[in-house]
Short mmCIF file of C-alpha atoms in Angstrom, two decimals:
data_model
loop_
_atom_site.label_atom_id
_atom_site.label_comp_id
_atom_site.label_asym_id
_atom_site.label_seq_id
_atom_site.Cartn_x
_atom_site.Cartn_y
_atom_site.Cartn_z
CA MET A 2 9.44 -11.46 23.41
CA THR A 3 10.03 -11.02 19.71
CA GLU A 4 12.19 -8.30 18.25
CA HIS A 5 10.52 -5.31 16.68
CA THR A 6 11.66 -4.62 13.16
CA THR A 7 13.79 -1.70 12.22
CA THR A 8 12.43 0.68 9.61
CA ALA A 9 15.15 -0.54 7.24
CA ALA A 10 13.90 -4.12 7.53
CA ALA A 11 10.29 -3.06 6.95
CA PHE A 12 11.48 -1.02 3.94
CA ARG A 13 13.29 -4.03 2.49
CA ALA A 14 10.31 -6.31 3.12
CA THR A 15 7.95 -3.90 1.35
CA LEU A 16 10.30 -3.51 -1.60
CA ALA A 17 10.78 -7.27 -1.87
CA ARG A 18 7.05 -7.87 -1.66
CA ASP A 19 6.20 -5.41 -4.43
CA LEU A 20 8.89 -6.80 -6.70
CA LEU A 21 7.62 -10.31 -6.02
CA ILE A 22 4.06 -9.30 -6.89
CA ALA A 23 5.27 -7.71 -10.12
CA TYR A 24 7.27 -10.85 -10.93
CA LYS A 25 4.20 -13.00 -10.36
CA ARG A 26 1.91 -10.75 -12.36
CA LYS A 27 4.04 -10.70 -15.49
CA ASN A 28 1.82 -8.15 -17.22
CA ASP A 29 2.95 -5.52 -14.69
CA ILE A 30 6.38 -5.76 -16.25
CA VAL A 31 5.52 -6.49 -19.85
CA ASN A 32 2.59 -4.09 -20.39
CA PRO A 33 4.30 -0.73 -19.80
CA PHE A 34 7.26 -1.87 -21.83
CA MET A 35 5.15 -3.04 -24.78
CA PHE A 36 3.09 0.13 -24.55
CA PHE A 37 6.28 2.16 -24.75
CA LEU A 38 7.41 0.28 -27.85
CA ILE A 39 4.05 0.63 -29.56
CA VAL A 40 3.60 4.36 -28.88
CA ALA A 41 7.14 5.08 -30.08
CA THR A 42 6.41 3.07 -33.22
CA LEU A 43 3.21 5.00 -33.94
CA PHE A 44 5.05 8.27 -34.54
CA PRO A 45 6.94 7.22 -37.70
CA ILE A 46 3.71 5.74 -39.02
CA GLY A 47 1.65 8.81 -38.18
CA ILE A 48 4.08 11.62 -38.99
CA SER A 49 6.64 10.59 -41.54
CA PRO A 50 9.10 7.76 -42.09
CA ASP A 51 11.63 10.30 -43.38
CA PRO A 52 14.83 9.65 -41.33
CA GLN A 53 15.74 13.35 -41.29
CA ARG A 54 12.44 14.41 -39.69
CA LEU A 55 12.37 11.44 -37.35
CA GLY A 56 15.82 12.28 -36.07
CA GLU A 57 14.59 15.75 -35.15
CA ILE A 58 11.62 14.55 -33.11
CA ALA A 59 13.15 11.33 -31.75
CA ALA A 60 14.03 12.70 -28.31
CA GLY A 61 10.54 14.14 -27.79
CA VAL A 62 8.89 10.96 -29.00
CA LEU A 63 10.92 8.82 -26.62
CA TRP A 64 10.24 11.09 -23.67
CA ILE A 65 6.49 11.28 -24.32
CA SER A 66 6.32 7.51 -24.79
CA ALA A 67 8.18 6.99 -21.52
CA LEU A 68 5.80 9.40 -19.77
CA LEU A 69 2.71 7.64 -21.10
CA ALA A 70 4.13 4.22 -20.22
CA ALA A 71 4.77 5.39 -16.66
CA MET A 72 1.21 6.76 -16.56
CA LEU A 73 -0.28 3.49 -17.71
CA SER A 74 1.41 1.43 -15.04
CA MET A 75 0.71 3.92 -12.23
CA ASP A 76 -2.54 2.40 -11.16
CA ASN A 77 -0.80 -0.82 -10.07
CA LEU A 78 0.94 1.15 -7.36
CA TYR A 79 -1.80 1.22 -4.71
CA ARG A 80 -4.99 -0.08 -6.31
CA ALA A 81 -4.65 -3.80 -5.45
CA ASP A 82 -3.38 -2.95 -1.96
CA TYR A 83 -6.35 -0.65 -1.42
CA GLU A 84 -8.80 -3.32 -2.50
CA ASP A 85 -7.39 -6.18 -0.47
CA GLY A 86 -6.72 -4.17 2.70
CA SER A 87 -2.92 -4.32 2.56
CA LEU A 88 -2.85 -0.53 2.35
CA GLU A 89 -4.55 -0.25 5.75
CA GLN A 90 -1.90 -2.57 7.18
CA LEU A 91 0.80 -0.40 5.67
CA LEU A 92 -0.73 2.72 7.24
CA LEU A 93 -0.90 0.98 10.61
CA SER A 94 2.73 -0.07 10.66
CA PRO A 95 4.77 1.62 13.37
CA HIS A 96 7.28 2.82 10.79
CA PRO A 97 7.26 6.19 9.03
CA LEU A 98 4.94 5.93 6.05
CA TYR A 99 7.48 7.95 4.06
CA PHE A 100 9.83 4.98 3.79
CA MET A 101 7.08 2.50 2.98
CA VAL A 102 5.82 4.74 0.16
CA LEU A 103 9.38 5.24 -1.05
CA ALA A 104 9.89 1.46 -1.19
CA LYS A 105 6.75 1.07 -3.28
CA ASN A 106 7.85 3.91 -5.59
CA ILE A 107 11.28 2.38 -6.08
CA SER A 108 9.73 -0.96 -6.89
CA HIS A 109 7.40 0.72 -9.37
CA TRP A 110 10.32 2.38 -11.11
CA LEU A 111 12.39 -0.82 -11.23
CA VAL A 112 9.48 -2.64 -12.81
CA SER A 113 8.09 -0.04 -15.22
CA GLY A 114 10.74 2.67 -15.60
CA LEU A 115 14.03 0.83 -15.81
CA PRO A 116 13.07 -1.46 -18.73
CA VAL A 117 12.03 1.63 -20.69
CA VAL A 118 15.35 3.33 -19.95
CA LEU A 119 17.29 0.26 -20.98
CA ALA A 120 15.33 -0.16 -24.21
CA SER A 121 15.50 3.51 -25.15
CA PRO A 122 18.76 3.30 -27.20
CA LEU A 123 17.18 0.63 -29.37
CA ILE A 124 14.09 2.71 -30.09
CA ALA A 125 16.32 5.74 -30.56
CA TYR A 126 18.16 3.83 -33.26
CA MET A 127 14.85 3.01 -34.91
CA LEU A 128 13.92 6.71 -34.86
CA ASN A 129 17.29 7.74 -36.26
CA LEU A 130 18.36 9.80 -33.25
CA PRO A 131 21.68 11.54 -34.01
CA ALA A 132 24.58 9.46 -32.72
CA ASP A 133 25.91 12.16 -30.39
CA ALA A 134 22.60 12.40 -28.52
CA TYR A 135 22.37 8.79 -27.30
CA PHE A 136 24.25 9.33 -24.09
CA ALA A 137 22.22 12.45 -23.24
CA LEU A 138 18.96 10.61 -23.91
CA PHE A 139 19.93 7.62 -21.80
CA MET A 140 21.15 9.72 -18.88
CA THR A 141 18.16 12.06 -18.86
CA LEU A 142 15.73 9.14 -18.95
CA LEU A 143 17.69 7.44 -16.17
CA LEU A 144 17.35 10.53 -13.96
CA GLY A 145 13.91 11.59 -15.19
CA THR A 146 11.82 8.41 -15.09
CA PRO A 147 12.17 7.96 -11.30
CA VAL A 148 10.79 11.48 -10.93
CA LEU A 149 7.79 10.44 -13.04
CA SER A 150 7.18 7.46 -10.73
CA LEU A 151 7.48 9.60 -7.61
CA LEU A 152 5.16 12.34 -8.91
CA GLY A 153 2.67 9.87 -10.35
CA SER A 154 2.48 8.19 -6.98
CA ILE A 155 0.93 11.36 -5.51
CA GLY A 156 -1.80 11.32 -8.13
CA VAL A 157 -2.54 7.62 -7.59
CA ALA A 158 -2.58 8.06 -3.84
CA LEU A 159 -5.13 10.87 -4.19
CA THR A 160 -7.42 8.92 -6.51
CA VAL A 161 -7.12 5.38 -5.16
CA GLY A 162 -10.27 5.72 -3.06
CA LEU A 163 -12.43 6.92 -5.93
CA GLY A 164 -14.79 4.44 -7.48
CA SER A 165 -14.51 5.59 -11.08
CA ARG A 166 -11.19 7.21 -11.77
CA GLY A 167 -11.17 7.37 -15.55
CA LEU A 168 -8.88 10.12 -16.74
CA ILE A 169 -8.58 12.01 -13.47
CA LEU A 170 -5.22 10.42 -12.75
CA ALA A 171 -3.79 11.70 -16.04
CA VAL A 172 -5.29 15.14 -15.44
CA ILE A 173 -3.57 15.37 -12.04
CA THR A 174 -0.25 13.78 -12.96
CA LEU A 175 0.60 14.93 -16.48
CA PRO A 176 0.82 18.67 -15.67
CA MET A 177 3.19 17.88 -12.79
CA SER A 178 5.42 15.97 -15.21
CA VAL A 179 5.83 18.85 -17.66
CA PRO A 180 9.04 20.30 -16.10
CA VAL A 181 10.71 16.89 -16.32
CA LEU A 182 9.65 16.54 -19.92
CA ILE A 183 11.02 19.99 -20.79
CA ALA A 184 14.35 19.38 -19.05
CA GLY A 185 14.71 15.95 -20.64
CA THR A 186 14.00 16.87 -24.23
CA MET A 187 15.90 20.17 -24.02
CA ALA A 188 18.96 18.34 -22.76
CA VAL A 189 18.95 15.95 -25.68
CA GLN A 190 18.43 18.70 -28.27
CA GLN A 191 20.95 21.12 -26.80
CA THR A 192 23.74 18.58 -26.48
CA HIS A 193 23.15 17.66 -30.09
CA ASN A 194 23.72 21.35 -30.86
CA GLY A 195 26.99 21.28 -28.93
CA ALA A 196 26.00 22.55 -25.47
CA PRO A 197 27.47 20.73 -22.43
CA LEU A 198 25.21 18.09 -20.90
CA THR A 199 26.23 18.54 -17.26
CA GLY A 200 23.96 21.55 -16.64
CA TYR A 201 20.84 19.67 -17.70
CA LEU A 202 21.83 16.58 -15.79
CA ALA A 203 22.30 18.77 -12.72
CA ILE A 204 18.78 20.17 -13.16
CA LEU A 205 17.28 16.70 -13.57
CA GLY A 206 19.34 15.44 -10.64
CA ALA A 207 18.01 18.30 -8.53
CA MET A 208 14.45 17.45 -9.58
CA LEU A 209 15.10 13.84 -8.59
CA LEU A 210 16.45 14.80 -5.17
CA VAL A 211 13.57 17.18 -4.49
CA SER A 212 11.01 14.55 -5.48
CA ILE A 213 12.70 11.82 -3.43
CA THR A 214 12.53 14.00 -0.34
CA LEU A 215 9.11 15.57 -0.83
CA ALA A 216 6.94 13.41 -3.10
CA PRO A 217 6.67 10.40 -0.74
CA LEU A 218 5.54 12.76 2.02
CA ALA A 219 2.79 14.06 -0.25
CA SER A 220 1.88 10.51 -1.29
CA ALA A 221 1.72 9.42 2.34
CA ALA A 222 -0.56 12.32 3.25
CA ALA A 223 -2.74 11.61 0.21
CA LEU A 224 -3.01 7.93 1.17
CA ARG A 225 -4.20 8.87 4.66
CA ILE A 226 -6.90 11.03 3.09
CA SER A 227 -7.92 8.36 0.60
CA ILE A 228 -8.24 5.64 3.22
CA ASN A 229 -10.29 7.88 5.51
CA MET B 16 -5.52 0.65 28.51
CA LEU B 17 -7.73 2.00 25.72
CA THR B 18 -10.33 4.58 26.70
CA ALA B 19 -12.75 6.53 24.56
CA ASP B 20 -14.62 9.54 25.84
CA GLY B 21 -17.62 11.25 24.32
CA LEU B 22 -17.12 9.96 20.80
CA PHE B 23 -19.30 11.54 18.17
CA CYS B 24 -19.39 10.63 14.53
CA GLU B 25 -21.74 11.48 11.72
CA ARG B 26 -21.72 10.32 8.17
CA ASP B 27 -23.73 11.85 5.35
CA ASP B 28 -25.71 13.99 7.83
CA ARG B 29 -26.69 10.93 9.82
CA ILE B 30 -25.41 10.61 13.37
CA LEU B 31 -23.80 7.19 13.80
CA PHE B 32 -23.09 7.56 17.50
CA GLN B 33 -22.76 10.32 20.04
CA GLU B 34 -21.58 10.52 23.65
CA LEU B 35 -20.07 7.09 23.23
CA SER B 36 -17.66 6.25 26.02
CA PHE B 37 -16.03 3.02 27.00
CA ARG B 38 -12.99 1.64 28.64
CA LEU B 39 -11.11 -1.45 27.53
CA GLY B 40 -8.79 -2.80 30.20
CA GLU B 41 -6.09 -5.45 30.11
CA GLY B 42 -7.48 -8.94 29.82
CA GLU B 43 -10.85 -7.74 28.55
CA VAL B 44 -12.79 -8.51 25.44
CA LEU B 45 -15.20 -5.88 24.20
CA GLN B 46 -17.75 -6.95 21.67
CA VAL B 47 -19.24 -4.16 19.59
CA GLN B 48 -22.78 -4.92 18.56
CA GLY B 49 -25.23 -3.10 16.37
CA SER B 50 -27.43 -3.53 13.36
CA ASN B 51 -26.06 -3.23 9.83
CA GLY B 52 -24.95 0.31 9.13
CA SER B 53 -24.85 1.31 12.79
CA GLY B 54 -21.20 2.34 12.52
CA LYS B 55 -19.33 -0.66 13.92
CA THR B 56 -16.66 -0.66 11.24
CA THR B 57 -16.39 3.13 11.38
CA LEU B 58 -15.86 2.95 15.14
CA LEU B 59 -13.08 0.40 14.77
CA ARG B 60 -11.42 2.42 12.04
CA ILE B 61 -11.59 5.54 14.20
CA LEU B 62 -9.96 3.69 17.09
CA CYS B 63 -7.16 2.49 14.79
CA GLY B 64 -6.52 6.00 13.56
CA LEU B 65 -7.61 5.20 10.00
CA HIS B 66 -10.60 7.53 10.10
CA ASP B 67 -10.48 11.01 11.56
CA GLY B 68 -14.02 12.28 11.01
CA TYR B 69 -14.99 12.20 14.67
CA GLU B 70 -15.07 14.27 17.82
CA GLY B 71 -14.12 13.10 21.27
CA GLU B 72 -11.06 11.68 22.91
CA ILE B 73 -9.30 8.37 22.51
CA ARG B 74 -6.49 7.54 24.88
CA TRP B 75 -3.98 4.73 25.04
CA TYR B 76 -2.69 4.30 28.58
CA GLY B 77 -3.88 7.77 29.41
CA GLU B 78 -2.22 9.57 26.53
CA ALA B 79 -3.75 10.75 23.28
CA ILE B 80 -2.93 8.35 20.44
CA ALA B 81 -1.83 11.13 18.10
CA ASP B 82 1.04 11.88 20.49
CA GLN B 83 2.37 8.33 20.50
CA GLU B 84 1.39 6.80 17.16
CA GLU B 85 4.51 4.68 16.81
CA ASN B 86 4.05 3.20 20.25
CA PHE B 87 0.35 2.56 19.68
CA PHE B 88 0.78 1.00 16.25
CA ALA B 89 3.48 -1.30 17.62
CA SER B 90 0.97 -2.72 20.10
CA LEU B 91 -1.97 -2.87 17.69
CA LEU B 92 -3.09 -5.67 15.44
CA TYR B 93 -5.99 -4.75 13.18
CA ILE B 94 -7.76 -7.12 10.86
CA GLY B 95 -10.45 -5.34 8.90
CA HIS B 96 -13.16 -6.35 6.51
CA ARG B 97 -10.55 -6.41 3.82
CA VAL B 98 -8.13 -8.74 5.47
CA GLY B 99 -4.92 -7.55 3.82
CA VAL B 100 -4.11 -10.74 1.97
CA ASN B 101 -2.70 -10.25 -1.51
CA LYS B 102 -4.26 -12.71 -3.93
CA VAL B 103 -1.16 -13.23 -6.08
CA LEU B 104 1.15 -14.07 -3.22
CA THR B 105 1.15 -17.27 -1.23
CA PRO B 106 0.09 -17.33 2.45
CA LEU B 107 3.74 -17.61 3.44
CA GLU B 108 4.76 -14.57 1.37
CA ASN B 109 1.78 -12.58 2.61
CA LEU B 110 2.61 -13.20 6.24
CA ARG B 111 6.31 -12.62 5.73
CA TRP B 112 5.46 -9.07 4.69
CA GLY B 113 2.45 -8.50 6.94
CA CYS B 114 4.36 -9.53 10.05
CA SER B 115 7.65 -7.91 9.13
CA LEU B 116 5.97 -4.50 9.32
CA GLN B 117 5.89 -5.01 13.06
CA GLN B 118 8.40 -7.62 14.10
CA GLN B 119 11.14 -9.91 12.92
CA VAL B 120 9.70 -13.29 12.20
CA SER B 121 11.18 -16.51 10.88
CA ASP B 122 9.60 -18.71 8.24
CA SER B 123 9.28 -21.58 10.70
CA THR B 124 7.12 -19.42 13.00
CA ILE B 125 4.86 -18.53 10.08
CA LEU B 126 4.61 -22.13 8.89
CA ALA B 127 3.73 -23.29 12.39
CA ALA B 128 1.00 -20.65 12.65
CA LEU B 129 -0.42 -21.60 9.25
CA ALA B 130 -0.40 -25.28 10.19
CA GLU B 131 -2.21 -24.55 13.43
CA LEU B 132 -4.97 -22.78 11.50
CA GLY B 133 -5.39 -25.77 9.20
CA LEU B 134 -3.53 -24.38 6.21
CA HIS B 135 -0.85 -27.04 6.14
CA GLY B 136 -0.25 -27.91 2.51
CA PHE B 137 -1.48 -24.53 1.27
CA GLU B 138 1.59 -22.51 2.26
CA GLU B 139 2.81 -22.33 -1.31
CA SER B 140 -0.52 -21.92 -3.10
CA GLN B 141 -1.38 -18.51 -4.44
CA CYS B 142 -4.12 -16.97 -2.34
CA PHE B 143 -6.61 -16.56 -5.19
CA THR B 144 -6.86 -20.35 -5.28
CA LEU B 145 -7.93 -20.40 -1.63
CA SER B 146 -11.51 -20.07 -0.42
CA ALA B 147 -12.71 -16.96 1.42
CA GLY B 148 -12.53 -18.80 4.71
CA GLN B 149 -8.99 -19.94 4.05
CA GLN B 150 -7.95 -16.39 3.18
CA GLN B 151 -9.50 -15.26 6.43
CA ARG B 152 -7.42 -17.89 8.20
CA VAL B 153 -4.27 -16.56 6.53
CA ALA B 154 -5.02 -13.16 8.02
CA LEU B 155 -5.89 -14.67 11.40
CA ALA B 156 -2.54 -16.49 11.48
CA ARG B 157 -1.11 -13.09 12.37
CA LEU B 158 -2.86 -13.39 15.73
CA LEU B 159 -0.62 -16.34 16.52
CA ILE B 160 2.56 -14.64 15.37
CA ASN B 161 2.18 -11.03 16.40
CA PRO B 162 2.68 -10.23 20.08
CA ALA B 163 0.48 -7.09 19.87
CA ARG B 164 -1.45 -6.44 23.07
CA LEU B 165 -4.49 -4.85 21.45
CA TRP B 166 -6.43 -6.74 18.83
CA ILE B 167 -9.04 -4.90 16.81
CA LEU B 168 -10.98 -7.37 14.69
CA ASP B 169 -13.77 -6.49 12.29
CA GLU B 170 -16.16 -9.39 11.73
CA PRO B 171 -13.45 -12.05 12.02
CA PHE B 172 -15.97 -14.90 12.25
CA THR B 173 -17.91 -14.29 9.04
CA THR B 174 -16.32 -16.74 6.64
CA LEU B 175 -15.06 -19.32 9.15
CA ASP B 176 -16.49 -22.80 9.53
CA SER B 177 -17.58 -24.05 12.95
CA ASP B 178 -14.14 -25.44 13.79
CA GLY B 179 -12.60 -22.13 12.84
CA VAL B 180 -15.09 -20.24 15.00
CA ALA B 181 -14.24 -22.39 18.01
CA GLN B 182 -10.54 -22.00 17.37
CA LEU B 183 -10.77 -18.22 17.06
CA GLU B 184 -12.85 -17.98 20.23
CA ASN B 185 -10.16 -19.97 21.93
CA LEU B 186 -7.52 -17.57 20.66
CA LEU B 187 -9.47 -14.61 21.99
CA ARG B 188 -9.80 -16.35 25.37
CA GLN B 189 -6.08 -17.10 25.57
CA HIS B 190 -5.19 -13.56 24.54
CA ALA B 191 -7.42 -12.11 27.26
CA GLN B 192 -6.04 -14.52 29.84
CA SER B 193 -2.51 -13.45 29.06
CA GLY B 194 -3.44 -9.82 29.68
CA GLY B 195 -4.22 -8.70 26.14
CA SER B 196 -7.29 -6.77 25.04
CA VAL B 197 -9.65 -7.45 22.20
CA LEU B 198 -12.14 -5.23 20.46
CA VAL B 199 -14.29 -7.26 18.13
CA THR B 200 -17.40 -6.72 16.05
CA THR B 201 -19.49 -9.76 15.39
CA HIS B 202 -23.08 -10.96 15.41
CA HIS B 203 -21.87 -14.25 16.72
CA LYS B 204 -22.55 -15.04 20.39
CA LEU B 205 -19.25 -15.23 22.16
CA SER B 206 -18.91 -17.42 25.23
CA LEU B 207 -16.04 -15.74 27.01
CA ALA B 208 -15.64 -15.07 30.71
CA SER B 209 -14.29 -11.54 30.46
CA LEU B 210 -16.73 -10.34 27.81
CA GLU B 211 -18.29 -6.90 27.79
CA ILE B 212 -20.75 -5.70 25.24
CA LEU B 213 -20.99 -2.28 23.65
CA SER B 214 -24.17 -1.68 21.71
CA LEU B 215 -24.38 1.01 19.06
CA ASP B 216 -28.16 0.80 18.57
#
């Protein structure tokens, strides 16, 4: 008789599978990143190339670009699995769906969120972000982008069964992301003005912990409804 | 082992089935028949716990499935219309994941199963390069690997060639002989000893 897998092994297998799929479909990795670069570049063109003004809006620009990039890549999360039946197999695994969803969310963040975080100092330089705000920006994006992936996952899970989704995903997900956006941009601005960063990082860290514990449960429930 | 009592299901104000009862014992194969749109797939999805728009009772060894989901899912192998094969991954990678949801499995076991289903030489090809029948075979390879006692198969014969049909029938026969149960929808005439037929018309 063969051994049944532990939940940890199923978690690892799901994470490895999603990363492998992203690696094989290169555009999953490249598209959100390029989108991020392009959106961030549009602001100086559209508003003003004046370094002074750019420096003032840089944090907001980077955060909004990161949010939109996360949005764009969201659909990859469950769509292909829904269409080829893998999602049904995932729902029928004997392991808690929470961990399977969490594995997929982590993979999504590693593929679409992490590159954006790593590239953010470069774009910040282009937008003339004040030198003392770099660390705050990097840290808030590092804590905030996983929250965006986790929250977005709920929206995708709710809409994956719909034939024509259009903008509905953005309408569901963007309002949920507003608190993260506020905390992120406030942190960068306030530390530039001399306030300590730790308080904001604590708030973002708390948001991350709450979404790690609750968001996958909501995604799992939404997936069960969508597959019904 | 699997019993259903007084199942009722309607979809879009149309009653698909009502007062549907059956019992699937160990070593039995139950073929669900019915015309297109008669609710065969819906019935299978209800029995797997994927669809909850029904009334009635479904029991697994005498206990409601909702009370023992983990136990039930560990003994269930479901292959639906959408077979659960990712097109970007290779058959080997697909099965590595698909099987690891339920049991630990080594690559050599997977390769042997693929070879037995005539996919030798395709283990490392991405699945979008395979034909529909070959993709179906990738999914069916799980039957050889997974020790699940209950198989629920939705139209598993559709894209197979005649060799594949014979091979799958053989698999069903062996599974029943070793005490497993099969619930299958197909329009194909099965020639199995322990076959029962459930008609939805």
